[in-house]
PDB file of C-alpha atoms in Angstrom:
ATOM      1  CA  MET Q  28      36.872 -12.145  34.716  1.00 85.00           C
ATOM      2  CA  GLN Q  29      34.819 -14.772  32.870  1.00 93.00           C
ATOM      3  CA  ALA Q  30      31.607 -14.100  30.963  1.00 94.00           C
ATOM      4  CA  ASP Q  31      29.569 -15.992  33.577  1.00 92.00           C
ATOM      5  CA  GLU Q  32      30.758 -13.736  36.412  1.00 93.00           C
ATOM      6  CA  LEU Q  33      30.362 -10.602  34.298  1.00 95.00           C
ATOM      7  CA  LEU Q  34      26.800 -11.490  33.335  1.00 93.00           C
ATOM      8  CA  VAL Q  35      25.817 -11.904  36.974  1.00 93.00           C
ATOM      9  CA  LEU Q  36      27.220  -8.412  37.666  1.00 95.00           C
ATOM     10  CA  VAL Q  37      25.440  -6.984  34.601  1.00 95.00           C
ATOM     11  CA  ALA Q  38      22.172  -8.376  35.989  1.00 95.00           C
ATOM     12  CA  LYS Q  39      22.809  -6.172  39.034  1.00 95.00           C
ATOM     13  CA  GLY Q  40      23.243  -3.103  36.800  1.00 95.00           C
ATOM     14  CA  ASP Q  41      27.067  -2.944  36.770  1.00 95.00           C
ATOM     15  CA  GLN Q  42      27.979  -0.843  33.701  1.00 96.00           C
ATOM     16  CA  LYS Q  43      31.707  -1.604  33.883  1.00 96.00           C
ATOM     17  CA  ALA Q  44      30.909  -5.331  33.877  1.00 96.00           C
ATOM     18  CA  PHE Q  45      28.731  -4.773  30.792  1.00 97.00           C
ATOM     19  CA  GLU Q  46      31.623  -3.014  29.014  1.00 96.00           C
ATOM     20  CA  ASP Q  47      33.870  -5.962  29.739  1.00 96.00           C
ATOM     21  CA  LEU Q  48      31.194  -8.492  28.757  1.00 96.00           C
ATOM     22  CA  TYR Q  49      30.539  -6.529  25.550  1.00 96.00           C
ATOM     23  CA  GLY Q  50      34.233  -6.817  24.689  1.00 96.00           C
ATOM     24  CA  LEU Q  51      34.124 -10.574  25.263  1.00 96.00           C
ATOM     25  CA  VAL Q  52      30.935 -11.470  23.396  1.00 96.00           C
ATOM     26  CA  SER Q  53      30.428  -8.843  20.663  1.00 96.00           C
ATOM     27  CA  GLY Q  54      32.770 -10.630  18.213  1.00 96.00           C
ATOM     28  CA  PRO Q  55      31.197 -14.080  18.557  1.00 97.00           C
ATOM     29  CA  VAL Q  56      27.681 -12.557  18.502  1.00 97.00           C
ATOM     30  CA  PHE Q  57      28.364 -10.646  15.281  1.00 96.00           C
ATOM     31  CA  GLY Q  58      30.010 -13.704  13.694  1.00 96.00           C
ATOM     32  CA  LEU Q  59      27.039 -15.938  14.460  1.00 96.00           C
ATOM     33  CA  VAL Q  60      24.498 -13.346  13.321  1.00 96.00           C
ATOM     34  CA  ARG Q  61      26.469 -12.686  10.129  1.00 96.00           C
ATOM     35  CA  ARG Q  62      26.400 -16.385   9.211  1.00 96.00           C
ATOM     36  CA  VAL Q  63      22.603 -16.519   9.667  1.00 95.00           C
ATOM     37  CA  VAL Q  64      21.537 -13.134   8.277  1.00 96.00           C
ATOM     38  CA  ARG Q  65      24.291 -12.766   5.625  1.00 94.00           C
ATOM     39  CA  ASP Q  66      23.692  -9.063   4.946  1.00 93.00           C
ATOM     40  CA  PRO Q  67      26.418  -7.034   6.742  1.00 94.00           C
ATOM     41  CA  ALA Q  68      24.243  -4.028   7.591  1.00 94.00           C
ATOM     42  CA  GLN Q  69      21.378  -6.204   8.840  1.00 94.00           C
ATOM     43  CA  SER Q  70      23.879  -8.291  10.825  1.00 96.00           C
ATOM     44  CA  GLU Q  71      25.191  -5.192  12.570  1.00 96.00           C
ATOM     45  CA  GLU Q  72      21.653  -4.153  13.490  1.00 96.00           C
ATOM     46  CA  VAL Q  73      20.774  -7.590  14.833  1.00 96.00           C
ATOM     47  CA  ALA Q  74      24.020  -7.839  16.814  1.00 97.00           C
ATOM     48  CA  GLN Q  75      23.310  -4.401  18.317  1.00 97.00           C
ATOM     49  CA  GLU Q  76      19.781  -5.537  19.247  1.00 96.00           C
ATOM     50  CA  VAL Q  77      21.159  -8.685  20.876  1.00 97.00           C
ATOM     51  CA  LEU Q  78      23.659  -6.733  22.959  1.00 96.00           C
ATOM     52  CA  LEU Q  79      20.946  -4.293  24.025  1.00 96.00           C
ATOM     53  CA  GLU Q  80      18.726  -7.235  24.944  1.00 96.00           C
ATOM     54  CA  LEU Q  81      21.665  -8.674  26.888  1.00 95.00           C
ATOM     55  CA  TRP Q  82      21.819  -5.510  29.035  1.00 95.00           C
ATOM     56  CA  ARG Q  83      18.050  -5.495  29.594  1.00 95.00           C
ATOM     57  CA  SER Q  84      17.540  -9.196  30.274  1.00 95.00           C
ATOM     58  CA  ALA Q  85      20.751 -10.221  32.040  1.00 95.00           C
ATOM     59  CA  ALA Q  86      18.707 -11.029  35.154  1.00 95.00           C
ATOM     60  CA  ARG Q  87      17.067 -13.914  33.233  1.00 95.00           C
ATOM     61  CA  TYR Q  88      20.412 -15.721  32.916  1.00 93.00           C
ATOM     62  CA  ASP Q  89      20.556 -18.877  35.022  1.00 91.00           C
ATOM     63  CA  PRO Q  90      24.155 -20.089  35.551  1.00 89.00           C
ATOM     64  CA  GLY Q  91      22.812 -23.531  36.421  1.00 91.00           C
ATOM     65  CA  ARG Q  92      21.523 -24.058  32.868  1.00 91.00           C
ATOM     66  CA  GLY Q  93      24.727 -23.371  30.987  1.00 92.00           C
ATOM     67  CA  SER Q  94      27.509 -20.917  30.293  1.00 94.00           C
ATOM     68  CA  ALA Q  95      26.933 -17.207  29.756  1.00 95.00           C
ATOM     69  CA  LEU Q  96      28.449 -17.362  26.270  1.00 94.00           C
ATOM     70  CA  SER Q  97      26.036 -20.158  25.286  1.00 95.00           C
ATOM     71  CA  TRP Q  98      23.115 -18.131  26.621  1.00 96.00           C
ATOM     72  CA  VAL Q  99      24.209 -14.998  24.756  1.00 96.00           C
ATOM     73  CA  LEU Q 100      24.771 -16.926  21.526  1.00 96.00           C
ATOM     74  CA  THR Q 101      21.328 -18.505  21.895  1.00 95.00           C
ATOM     75  CA  LEU Q 102      19.828 -15.004  22.136  1.00 95.00           C
ATOM     76  CA  ALA Q 103      21.800 -13.991  19.063  1.00 97.00           C
ATOM     77  CA  HIS Q 104      20.764 -17.038  17.056  1.00 97.00           C
ATOM     78  CA  ARG Q 105      17.088 -16.583  17.894  1.00 96.00           C
ATOM     79  CA  ARG Q 106      17.163 -12.897  16.997  1.00 96.00           C
ATOM     80  CA  ALA Q 107      18.993 -13.603  13.718  1.00 96.00           C
ATOM     81  CA  VAL Q 108      16.517 -16.314  12.720  1.00 96.00           C
ATOM     82  CA  ASP Q 109      13.638 -13.968  13.570  1.00 95.00           C
ATOM     83  CA  ARG Q 110      15.121 -11.315  11.261  1.00 95.00           C
ATOM     84  CA  VAL Q 111      15.527 -13.784   8.400  1.00 94.00           C
ATOM     85  CA  ARG Q 112      11.966 -15.052   8.817  1.00 94.00           C
ATOM     86  CA  SER Q 113      10.650 -11.507   8.983  1.00 93.00           C
ATOM     87  CA  ALA Q 114      12.468 -10.595   5.764  1.00 91.00           C
ATOM     88  CA  GLN Q 115      11.133 -13.723   4.037  1.00 93.00           C
ATOM     89  CA  ALA Q 116       7.584 -12.988   5.169  1.00 91.00           C
ATOM     90  CA  ALA Q 117       7.855  -9.404   3.929  1.00 91.00           C
ATOM     91  CA  GLY Q 118       9.130 -10.628   0.569  1.00 91.00           C
ATOM     92  CA  GLU Q 119       6.280 -13.126   0.298  1.00 92.00           C
ATOM     93  CA  ARG Q 120       3.729 -10.406   1.160  1.00 91.00           C
ATOM     94  CA  GLU Q 121       5.194  -8.144  -1.522  1.00 90.00           C
ATOM     95  CA  MET Q 122       5.094 -10.984  -4.051  1.00 90.00           C
ATOM     96  CA  ARG Q 123       1.458 -11.791  -3.226  1.00 87.00           C
ATOM     97  CA  GLU Q 124       0.541  -8.111  -3.522  1.00 84.00           C
ATOM     98  CA  ALA Q 125       2.326  -7.849  -6.860  1.00 82.00           C
ATOM     99  CA  GLN Q 126       0.487 -10.926  -8.139  1.00 82.00           C
ATOM    100  CA  ARG Q 127      -2.804  -9.564  -6.846  1.00 76.00           C
ATOM    101  CA  SER Q 128      -2.164  -6.255  -8.617  1.00 71.00           C
ATOM    102  CA  ALA Q 129      -1.187  -8.017 -11.840  1.00 72.00           C
ATOM    103  CA  ASN Q 130      -4.196 -10.351 -11.774  1.00 70.00           C
ATOM    104  CA  GLY Q 131      -6.912  -7.749 -11.616  1.00 62.00           C
ATOM    105  CA  PRO Q 132      -7.622  -4.077 -11.742  1.00 60.00           C
ATOM    106  CA  ALA Q 133      -7.093  -2.018  -8.639  1.00 57.00           C
ATOM    107  CA  PHE Q 134     -10.146  -1.315  -6.497  1.00 60.00           C
ATOM    108  CA  ASP Q 135     -10.122   2.340  -7.497  1.00 70.00           C
ATOM    109  CA  GLN Q 136     -10.187   1.427 -11.174  1.00 74.00           C
ATOM    110  CA  VAL Q 137     -13.147  -0.878 -10.635  1.00 73.00           C
ATOM    111  CA  ALA Q 138     -14.961   1.792  -8.638  1.00 74.00           C
ATOM    112  CA  GLU Q 139     -14.335   4.348 -11.373  1.00 81.00           C
ATOM    113  CA  GLU Q 140     -15.654   1.980 -14.047  1.00 82.00           C
ATOM    114  CA  VAL Q 141     -18.807   1.294 -12.033  1.00 78.00           C
ATOM    115  CA  GLU Q 142     -19.317   4.998 -11.445  1.00 82.00           C
ATOM    116  CA  ALA Q 143     -18.848   5.784 -15.142  1.00 82.00           C
ATOM    117  CA  GLY Q 144     -21.376   3.079 -16.035  1.00 83.00           C
ATOM    118  CA  LEU Q 145     -23.907   4.550 -13.644  1.00 84.00           C
ATOM    119  CA  GLU Q 146     -23.322   8.024 -15.083  1.00 85.00           C
ATOM    120  CA  ARG Q 147     -23.841   6.734 -18.649  1.00 86.00           C
ATOM    121  CA  GLU Q 148     -27.071   5.060 -17.542  1.00 89.00           C
ATOM    122  CA  TRP Q 149     -28.288   8.290 -15.951  1.00 88.00           C
ATOM    123  CA  VAL Q 150     -27.444  10.292 -19.092  1.00 87.00           C
ATOM    124  CA  ARG Q 151     -29.412   7.785 -21.216  1.00 88.00           C
ATOM    125  CA  HIS Q 152     -32.332   8.122 -18.819  1.00 90.00           C
ATOM    126  CA  CYS Q 153     -32.233  11.910 -19.145  1.00 89.00           C
ATOM    127  CA  LEU Q 154     -31.894  11.755 -22.948  1.00 89.00           C
ATOM    128  CA  ASP Q 155     -35.037   9.614 -23.040  1.00 92.00           C
ATOM    129  CA  ARG Q 156     -36.917  12.437 -21.282  1.00 91.00           C
ATOM    130  CA  LEU Q 157     -36.182  14.879 -24.143  1.00 91.00           C
ATOM    131  CA  THR Q 158     -38.495  15.341 -27.097  1.00 91.00           C
ATOM    132  CA  THR Q 159     -37.570  13.366 -30.199  1.00 90.00           C
ATOM    133  CA  LEU Q 160     -36.372  16.508 -31.998  1.00 87.00           C
ATOM    134  CA  GLN Q 161     -34.252  17.649 -29.030  1.00 90.00           C
ATOM    135  CA  ARG Q 162     -32.754  14.169 -28.596  1.00 91.00           C
ATOM    136  CA  GLN Q 163     -31.859  13.965 -32.326  1.00 90.00           C
ATOM    137  CA  SER Q 164     -30.098  17.339 -32.250  1.00 91.00           C
ATOM    138  CA  VAL Q 165     -28.179  16.670 -29.019  1.00 90.00           C
ATOM    139  CA  THR Q 166     -27.191  13.158 -30.113  1.00 90.00           C
ATOM    140  CA  LEU Q 167     -25.896  14.317 -33.492  1.00 91.00           C
ATOM    141  CA  ALA Q 168     -23.920  17.167 -31.946  1.00 90.00           C
ATOM    142  CA  TYR Q 169     -22.509  15.536 -28.794  1.00 86.00           C
ATOM    143  CA  TYR Q 170     -22.289  11.848 -29.649  1.00 85.00           C
ATOM    144  CA  ASP Q 171     -21.646  11.986 -33.389  1.00 87.00           C
ATOM    145  CA  GLY Q 172     -19.530  15.140 -33.288  1.00 88.00           C
ATOM    146  CA  TYR Q 173     -21.428  17.283 -35.800  1.00 90.00           C
ATOM    147  CA  THR Q 174     -21.430  21.078 -35.625  1.00 91.00           C
ATOM    148  CA  TYR Q 175     -24.717  22.947 -35.250  1.00 91.00           C
ATOM    149  CA  ARG Q 176     -24.577  23.818 -38.960  1.00 92.00           C
ATOM    150  CA  GLU Q 177     -24.004  20.121 -39.898  1.00 92.00           C
ATOM    151  CA  VAL Q 178     -26.872  19.030 -37.638  1.00 91.00           C
ATOM    152  CA  ALA Q 179     -29.123  21.550 -39.404  1.00 93.00           C
ATOM    153  CA  GLU Q 180     -28.070  20.186 -42.803  1.00 93.00           C
ATOM    154  CA  ARG Q 181     -28.576  16.520 -41.749  1.00 91.00           C
ATOM    155  CA  LEU Q 182     -32.044  17.254 -40.343  1.00 91.00           C
ATOM    156  CA  SER Q 183     -32.966  19.653 -43.186  1.00 93.00           C
ATOM    157  CA  LEU Q 184     -33.842  22.379 -40.691  1.00 92.00           C
ATOM    158  CA  PRO Q 185     -32.905  26.049 -40.392  1.00 94.00           C
ATOM    159  CA  LEU Q 186     -29.802  26.691 -38.212  1.00 92.00           C
ATOM    160  CA  GLY Q 187     -31.839  28.857 -35.789  1.00 93.00           C
ATOM    161  CA  THR Q 188     -34.293  26.004 -35.182  1.00 92.00           C
ATOM    162  CA  VAL Q 189     -31.453  23.561 -34.407  1.00 91.00           C
ATOM    163  CA  LYS Q 190     -29.854  26.055 -32.018  1.00 92.00           C
ATOM    164  CA  THR Q 191     -33.171  26.494 -30.196  1.00 93.00           C
ATOM    165  CA  ARG Q 192     -33.693  22.712 -29.921  1.00 91.00           C
ATOM    166  CA  MET Q 193     -30.127  22.292 -28.668  1.00 92.00           C
ATOM    167  CA  ARG Q 194     -30.521  25.057 -26.070  1.00 93.00           C
ATOM    168  CA  ASP Q 195     -33.833  23.669 -24.811  1.00 93.00           C
ATOM    169  CA  GLY Q 196     -32.582  20.078 -24.875  1.00 91.00           C
ATOM    170  CA  LEU Q 197     -29.370  20.939 -22.991  1.00 92.00           C
ATOM    171  CA  THR Q 198     -31.358  22.918 -20.424  1.00 92.00           C
ATOM    172  CA  ARG Q 199     -33.611  19.910 -19.784  1.00 91.00           C
ATOM    173  CA  LEU Q 200     -30.587  17.605 -19.615  1.00 88.00           C
ATOM    174  CA  ARG Q 201     -28.883  19.859 -17.063  1.00 89.00           C
ATOM    175  CA  GLU Q 202     -32.028  19.898 -14.915  1.00 89.00           C
ATOM    176  CA  CYS Q 203     -32.389  16.119 -15.161  1.00 87.00           C
ATOM    177  CA  LEU Q 204     -28.720  15.423 -14.507  1.00 85.00           C
ATOM    178  CA  GLY Q 205     -28.777  17.747 -11.512  1.00 83.00           C
ATOM    179  CA  GLY Q 206     -30.751  15.004  -9.765  1.00 60.00           C
ATOM    180  CA  ALA Q 207     -27.920  12.541 -10.398  1.00 53.00           C
ATOM    181  CA  VAL Q 208     -25.401  14.476  -8.310  1.00 45.00           C
TER     182      VAL Q 208
END
């Protein structure tokens, strides 16, 4: 039987006719797809999709418009070109995303930098609410890295006085910063 006759039977749901048609057209379909797609694994997938589409859409075949083999190969060519275009579009999207990532910091990084800036501003605000003596002690210890003993020496104060200022200053900072959360 010819492909045209088999396709008409396939349109009526004849599975045996589909087996025979599959035997006739699978080679030419794969060959055409392979020339367009180039990748063997992708070509197999596309050929399989075309043959599945052939089973599902056989009723759309119009013998008056051309041969069954031409119709099947047209389906195959369209599907293969669609796959190539899809792969190209995906590659272009990946390239644009890579360029976008390389050109600027990620959104999360920007958000973190903004958040850190706001936190620094809030800490400065809270430091300004301390007494001058508390602010000096806290700044020397936490920003300049001095120990309590070194802070006492730099300010020419007894160690106990510095510890008291630090405790009171840190307590006020904690209360102030609690409003930032």
